[in-house]
Amino acid sequence: MPELPEIETVKLGIEKTVLGSVIISTKLFRRDLRFPVKENLEKSILNRRVLGVGRRSKYLLFFLNKKTTLVLHLGMSGKIDVSIKSENEYKAKKHDHLIISFDSGFLLIYNDPRRFGFVEIIEGDHTNYQRFKNLGIEPLSKKFNGKYLWLKIKSSSRTLKNILMDQKVVAGLGNIYVSEALWDSRIKPTRVGKNMSLTDSNKLVVSIKKVLDKAIKFGGTTLKDFRQVGGEVGYFQNKLQVYGKEGQACFRRKCKGTVEKTIISGRSTFYCSTCQK
C-alpha cells in the first residue's frame, strides 16, 4: 500500500499540472470501488476550479471552489496518471475507473486493479470528514515532536512498531518507514512504549522526519505497484537500510550485526539485533 511519502509524491506531481484548472468533464467507469461512488459525484465537481491539492495521512485532497473537496484514496494498488491527450484521444486502459478532464488540457486518470481505493466528495469543512476524525497527528508537522510522542506512549505496554503503525497516534506511517526510522534511531521495534524516555522519543521523532523527508526526495518507494504521476517508479527502495535486508550485514558503520526479521501483528519487521536496543 502506498504510504505517506508515496502519496506526498503524487500530490506534488498533481500540483504541477492541475492546480488552478477547472474540471470540465468526468467519466466514471465503475462505482463499485471499496465504497460505492455516490450518484452525484460527477455533478458535484463539474465546473469547479482546483484551488489547492493536499494530503491528510494517505488521502489525496483536491480543494475545489464552493467549499467542495474531492477525496481520493489509492488503496493497495491504485495510481494516478496525468495525460496531455484530449478526452477523445485517450483510450481507457484496463482498471481505469475515473477520468477527470480539465480546461488546461490535462486528464487525470485514477487506475486501481484491486479496487481497494475509493473516491468521495466532502461538502463544507474537510476537517470534519468522517474518515479523518480518528486520525492522529501528521508526522511532518511541527506539532509532532518528542514530547507529543512520549506523552502518548509513556504508559503503553504495546511495542513501538505497533504504536507507530496505529493511525490514531500518528497518521500516514506504514511498515517500511517505521522499520527504517527505528533502525535510524537505534531503537528496537519490540521495545514497549513505557520503556521509552523523553530523550528516546525525541531521537525517534527526528529519525521519522528524516526518513520521510528523504523518501519524498527520492519519489517514494516502488516495491511492486507504486508509480509517480508521470509513470516513473520511486527510488527510495535503493536507499533502504534495513527493510527487506534479512540476513545481510547491518549498514551502520562499525556495527558487526546482522539484519533480522520478525513478525509483529502479522507484519514483517526488520531490525539489527546488535545496534538497536
Coordinates of N, CA, C and O in Angstrom, one line a residue, residues 15-105:
E15 N 0.0 18.8 -8.3 CA 0.0 20.3 -8.1 C 0.6 21.0 -9.4 O 0.2 22.1 -9.8
K16 N 1.6 20.3 -10.0 CA 2.3 20.9 -11.1 C 1.4 21.0 -12.4 O 1.8 21.7 -13.3
T17 N 0.4 20.2 -12.4 CA -0.4 20.0 -13.6 C -1.8 20.6 -13.6 O -2.3 21.2 -14.5
V18 N -2.5 20.4 -12.5 CA -3.9 20.7 -12.4 C -4.3 21.9 -11.5 O -5.4 22.4 -11.5
L19 N -3.3 22.4 -10.7 CA -3.6 23.5 -9.8 C -4.1 24.7 -10.6 O -3.5 25.2 -11.6
G20 N -5.3 25.2 -10.2 CA -5.9 26.4 -10.9 C -6.7 26.1 -12.1 O -7.4 26.9 -12.6
S21 N -6.8 24.8 -12.5 CA -7.6 24.4 -13.6 C -9.0 24.1 -13.2 O -9.3 23.9 -12.0
V22 N -9.9 24.1 -14.2 CA -11.4 23.9 -14.0 C -11.7 22.5 -14.5 O -11.3 22.1 -15.6
I23 N -12.5 21.8 -13.8 CA -13.0 20.4 -14.2 C -14.1 20.6 -15.2 O -15.1 21.3 -14.9
I24 N -13.9 20.1 -16.4 CA -14.9 20.3 -17.5 C -15.7 19.0 -17.8 O -16.8 19.1 -18.4
S25 N -15.2 17.9 -17.4 CA -16.0 16.7 -17.6 C -15.4 15.6 -16.7 O -14.2 15.6 -16.3
T26 N -16.2 14.6 -16.4 CA -15.8 13.4 -15.6 C -16.4 12.2 -16.1 O -17.6 12.1 -16.4
K27 N -15.6 11.2 -16.3 CA -16.0 9.9 -16.7 C -15.8 8.9 -15.6 O -14.6 8.7 -15.2
L28 N -16.8 8.2 -15.1 CA -16.7 7.2 -14.1 C -17.1 5.9 -14.7 O -18.2 5.7 -15.1
F29 N -16.1 4.9 -14.8 CA -16.4 3.7 -15.5 C -17.0 2.6 -14.6 O -17.6 1.7 -15.1
R30 N -16.8 2.7 -13.3 CA -17.5 1.8 -12.4 C -17.6 2.4 -11.0 O -16.7 3.2 -10.6
R31 N -18.7 2.1 -10.3 CA -18.9 2.7 -9.0 C -18.7 1.8 -7.8 O -18.7 2.2 -6.7
D32 N -18.4 0.5 -8.1 CA -18.2 -0.5 -7.1 C -16.8 -0.5 -6.7 O -16.1 -1.6 -6.8
L33 N -16.3 0.6 -6.1 CA -14.9 0.6 -5.6 C -15.0 0.1 -4.1 O -16.0 -0.5 -3.7
R34 N -14.0 0.4 -3.3 CA -14.0 0.0 -1.9 C -15.3 0.4 -1.2 O -16.0 -0.3 -0.5
F35 N -15.7 1.7 -1.5 CA -17.0 2.2 -1.1 C -17.7 2.7 -2.4 O -17.1 3.3 -3.2
P36 N -19.0 2.3 -2.5 CA -19.8 2.7 -3.7 C -19.7 4.2 -4.0 O -19.9 5.0 -3.0
V37 N -19.4 4.6 -5.2 CA -19.3 6.0 -5.5 C -20.7 6.6 -5.6 O -21.6 6.1 -6.3
K38 N -21.0 7.7 -5.0 CA -22.3 8.3 -5.0 C -22.7 8.8 -6.3 O -21.9 9.3 -7.1
E39 N -24.0 8.8 -6.6 CA -24.5 9.2 -7.9 C -24.2 10.6 -8.3 O -24.2 11.0 -9.5
N40 N -24.1 11.5 -7.3 CA -24.0 12.9 -7.6 C -22.5 13.4 -7.7 O -22.3 14.6 -7.8
L41 N -21.5 12.5 -7.7 CA -20.1 12.9 -7.7 C -19.8 13.7 -9.0 O -19.2 14.8 -8.8
E42 N -20.2 13.2 -10.1 CA -19.8 13.9 -11.4 C -20.4 15.3 -11.4 O -19.7 16.3 -11.7
K43 N -21.6 15.5 -11.0 CA -22.3 16.8 -11.0 C -21.7 17.7 -9.9 O -21.5 18.9 -10.1
S44 N -21.3 17.1 -8.8 CA -20.7 17.9 -7.7 C -19.4 18.6 -8.0 O -19.1 19.6 -7.4
I45 N -18.6 18.0 -8.9 CA -17.3 18.6 -9.2 C -17.2 19.3 -10.5 O -16.2 19.9 -10.9
L46 N -18.3 19.2 -11.3 CA -18.3 19.8 -12.6 C -18.2 21.3 -12.6 O -18.9 22.0 -11.7
N47 N -17.3 21.9 -13.4 CA -17.1 23.4 -13.4 C -16.5 23.9 -12.2 O -16.5 25.1 -12.0
R48 N -15.9 23.1 -11.3 CA -15.2 23.5 -10.1 C -13.7 23.7 -10.4 O -13.1 22.9 -11.1
R49 N -13.2 24.8 -9.8 CA -11.7 25.0 -10.0 C -10.9 24.4 -8.9 O -11.4 24.4 -7.7
V50 N -9.8 23.9 -9.2 CA -8.9 23.3 -8.2 C -8.1 24.4 -7.6 O -7.2 25.0 -8.2
L51 N -8.4 24.8 -6.3 CA -7.8 25.8 -5.6 C -6.5 25.4 -4.9 O -5.7 26.2 -4.5
G52 N -6.5 24.1 -4.6 CA -5.3 23.5 -3.9 C -5.3 22.0 -3.9 O -6.4 21.4 -4.2
V53 N -4.2 21.4 -3.7 CA -4.1 20.0 -3.7 C -3.4 19.6 -2.3 O -2.3 20.2 -2.0
G54 N -4.0 18.7 -1.6 CA -3.4 18.5 -0.2 C -3.4 17.0 0.0 O -3.7 16.1 -0.8
R55 N -2.9 16.7 1.2 CA -2.8 15.3 1.7 C -3.1 15.3 3.2 O -2.6 16.1 3.9
R56 N -3.9 14.3 3.6 CA -4.1 14.0 5.0 C -3.9 12.5 5.2 O -4.6 11.7 4.6
S57 N -2.8 12.2 5.9 CA -2.4 10.8 6.1 C -2.1 10.2 4.7 O -1.3 10.7 4.0
K58 N -2.9 9.2 4.3 CA -2.7 8.6 3.0 C -3.8 9.0 2.0 O -4.0 8.3 1.0
Y59 N -4.5 10.1 2.3 CA -5.6 10.5 1.4 C -5.2 11.7 0.6 O -4.5 12.6 1.1
L60 N -5.5 11.7 -0.7 CA -5.3 12.9 -1.6 C -6.5 13.8 -1.5 O -7.6 13.3 -1.6
L61 N -6.3 15.1 -1.4 CA -7.4 16.0 -1.4 C -7.3 17.1 -2.5 O -6.2 17.7 -2.7
F62 N -8.4 17.2 -3.2 CA -8.5 18.3 -4.2 C -9.4 19.3 -3.7 O -10.6 19.1 -3.6
F63 N -8.9 20.5 -3.3 CA -9.7 21.6 -2.7 C -10.3 22.4 -3.9 O -9.6 23.1 -4.6
L64 N -11.6 22.3 -4.0 CA -12.3 22.9 -5.1 C -13.1 24.2 -4.6 O -13.3 24.3 -3.4
N65 N -13.5 25.1 -5.5 CA -14.2 26.2 -5.0 C -15.6 25.8 -4.6 O -16.0 24.6 -4.8
K66 N -16.3 26.7 -4.0 CA -17.7 26.4 -3.4 C -17.6 25.4 -2.2 O -18.5 24.6 -2.0
K67 N -16.4 25.4 -1.5 CA -16.2 24.6 -0.3 C -16.4 23.1 -0.6 O -17.1 22.4 0.3
T68 N -16.0 22.7 -1.7 CA -16.1 21.2 -2.0 C -14.7 20.6 -2.1 O -13.7 21.2 -2.6
T69 N -14.5 19.4 -1.5 CA -13.3 18.7 -1.6 C -13.5 17.3 -2.2 O -14.3 16.6 -1.7
L70 N -12.6 17.0 -3.1 CA -12.6 15.7 -3.7 C -11.6 14.9 -3.0 O -10.4 15.3 -2.9
V71 N -11.9 13.7 -2.5 CA -11.0 12.8 -1.8 C -10.7 11.6 -2.6 O -11.7 10.9 -3.1
L72 N -9.5 11.3 -2.7 CA -9.0 10.0 -3.4 C -8.1 9.2 -2.5 O -7.2 9.8 -1.9
H73 N -8.4 8.0 -2.4 CA -7.6 7.0 -1.6 C -7.1 6.0 -2.6 O -8.0 5.4 -3.3
L74 N -5.8 5.7 -2.7 CA -5.3 4.8 -3.7 C -5.3 3.3 -3.3 O -5.0 2.4 -4.1
G75 N -5.7 3.0 -2.0 CA -5.8 1.6 -1.6 C -4.5 0.9 -1.7 O -3.4 1.4 -1.4
M76 N -4.6 -0.4 -2.1 CA -3.4 -1.2 -2.2 C -2.6 -1.0 -3.5 O -1.4 -1.1 -3.5
S77 N -3.3 -0.8 -4.6 CA -2.6 -0.8 -5.9 C -3.0 0.3 -6.8 O -2.7 0.3 -8.0
G78 N -3.7 1.3 -6.2 CA -4.1 2.4 -7.1 C -3.0 3.4 -7.5 O -2.0 3.5 -6.8
K79 N -3.2 4.0 -8.6 CA -2.2 5.0 -9.0 C -2.9 6.1 -9.8 O -4.0 5.9 -10.3
I80 N -2.3 7.3 -9.9 CA -2.8 8.4 -10.6 C -1.9 8.7 -11.8 O -0.7 8.8 -11.6
D81 N -2.5 8.8 -13.0 CA -1.7 9.2 -14.1 C -2.3 10.6 -14.6 O -3.5 10.9 -14.5
V82 N -1.4 11.4 -15.2 CA -1.8 12.6 -15.8 C -1.4 12.6 -17.3 O -0.3 12.2 -17.6
S83 N -2.4 12.9 -18.2 CA -2.1 12.8 -19.6 C -2.4 14.1 -20.3 O -3.3 14.9 -19.8
I84 N -1.7 14.4 -21.4 CA -2.0 15.7 -22.1 C -2.8 15.4 -23.4 O -3.1 16.2 -24.2
K85 N -3.2 14.1 -23.5 CA -4.1 13.8 -24.6 C -5.5 14.3 -24.3 O -5.9 14.4 -23.2
S86 N -6.2 14.6 -25.4 CA -7.6 15.0 -25.2 C -8.5 13.9 -24.8 O -8.1 12.7 -24.9
E87 N -9.6 14.2 -24.3 CA -10.5 13.1 -23.8 C -10.9 12.1 -24.9 O -11.0 10.9 -24.7
N88 N -11.0 12.6 -26.2 CA -11.3 11.8 -27.3 C -10.1 11.0 -27.8 O -10.3 9.8 -28.3
E89 N -8.9 11.5 -27.6 CA -7.7 10.8 -28.0 C -7.3 9.7 -27.0 O -6.7 8.7 -27.4
Y90 N -7.6 9.9 -25.7 CA -7.1 8.9 -24.7 C -8.0 7.7 -24.7 O -9.2 7.7 -24.7
K91 N -7.3 6.5 -24.8 CA -8.0 5.2 -24.8 C -7.9 4.6 -23.4 O -6.8 4.4 -22.9
A92 N -9.1 4.5 -22.8 CA -9.1 4.0 -21.4 C -8.4 2.6 -21.3 O -8.6 1.8 -22.1
K93 N -7.6 2.5 -20.3 CA -6.9 1.2 -20.0 C -7.7 0.3 -19.1 O -8.6 0.8 -18.4
K94 N -7.3 -0.9 -19.0 CA -8.0 -1.8 -18.1 C -7.7 -1.3 -16.6 O -6.6 -0.9 -16.3
H95 N -8.7 -1.3 -15.8 CA -8.7 -0.8 -14.4 C -8.7 0.7 -14.3 O -8.5 1.2 -13.2
D96 N -8.9 1.4 -15.4 CA -9.2 2.9 -15.3 C -10.6 3.0 -14.7 O -11.5 2.5 -15.4
H97 N -10.7 3.7 -13.6 CA -12.1 3.8 -13.0 C -12.6 5.2 -13.1 O -13.8 5.4 -13.1
L98 N -11.7 6.2 -13.2 CA -12.1 7.6 -13.1 C -11.2 8.4 -14.0 O -10.0 8.3 -13.9
I99 N -11.8 9.2 -14.9 CA -11.0 10.2 -15.7 C -11.6 11.6 -15.6 O -12.8 11.8 -15.8
I100 N -10.8 12.5 -15.1 CA -11.3 13.9 -15.0 C -10.6 14.8 -16.0 O -9.3 14.7 -16.1
S101 N -11.3 15.5 -16.8 CA -10.8 16.4 -17.8 C -10.8 17.9 -17.2 O -11.7 18.3 -16.6
F102 N -9.7 18.6 -17.5 CA -9.5 20.0 -17.1 C -9.4 20.9 -18.3 O -9.0 20.5 -19.4
D103 N -9.8 22.1 -18.0 CA -9.8 23.1 -19.1 C -8.3 23.5 -19.6 O -8.1 24.1 -20.6
S104 N -7.4 23.1 -18.8 CA -5.9 23.3 -19.1 C -5.5 22.2 -20.2 O -4.3 22.3 -20.7
G105 N -6.3 21.2 -20.5 CA -5.9 20.2 -21.4 C -5.5 18.9 -20.8 O -5.2 17.9 -21.5

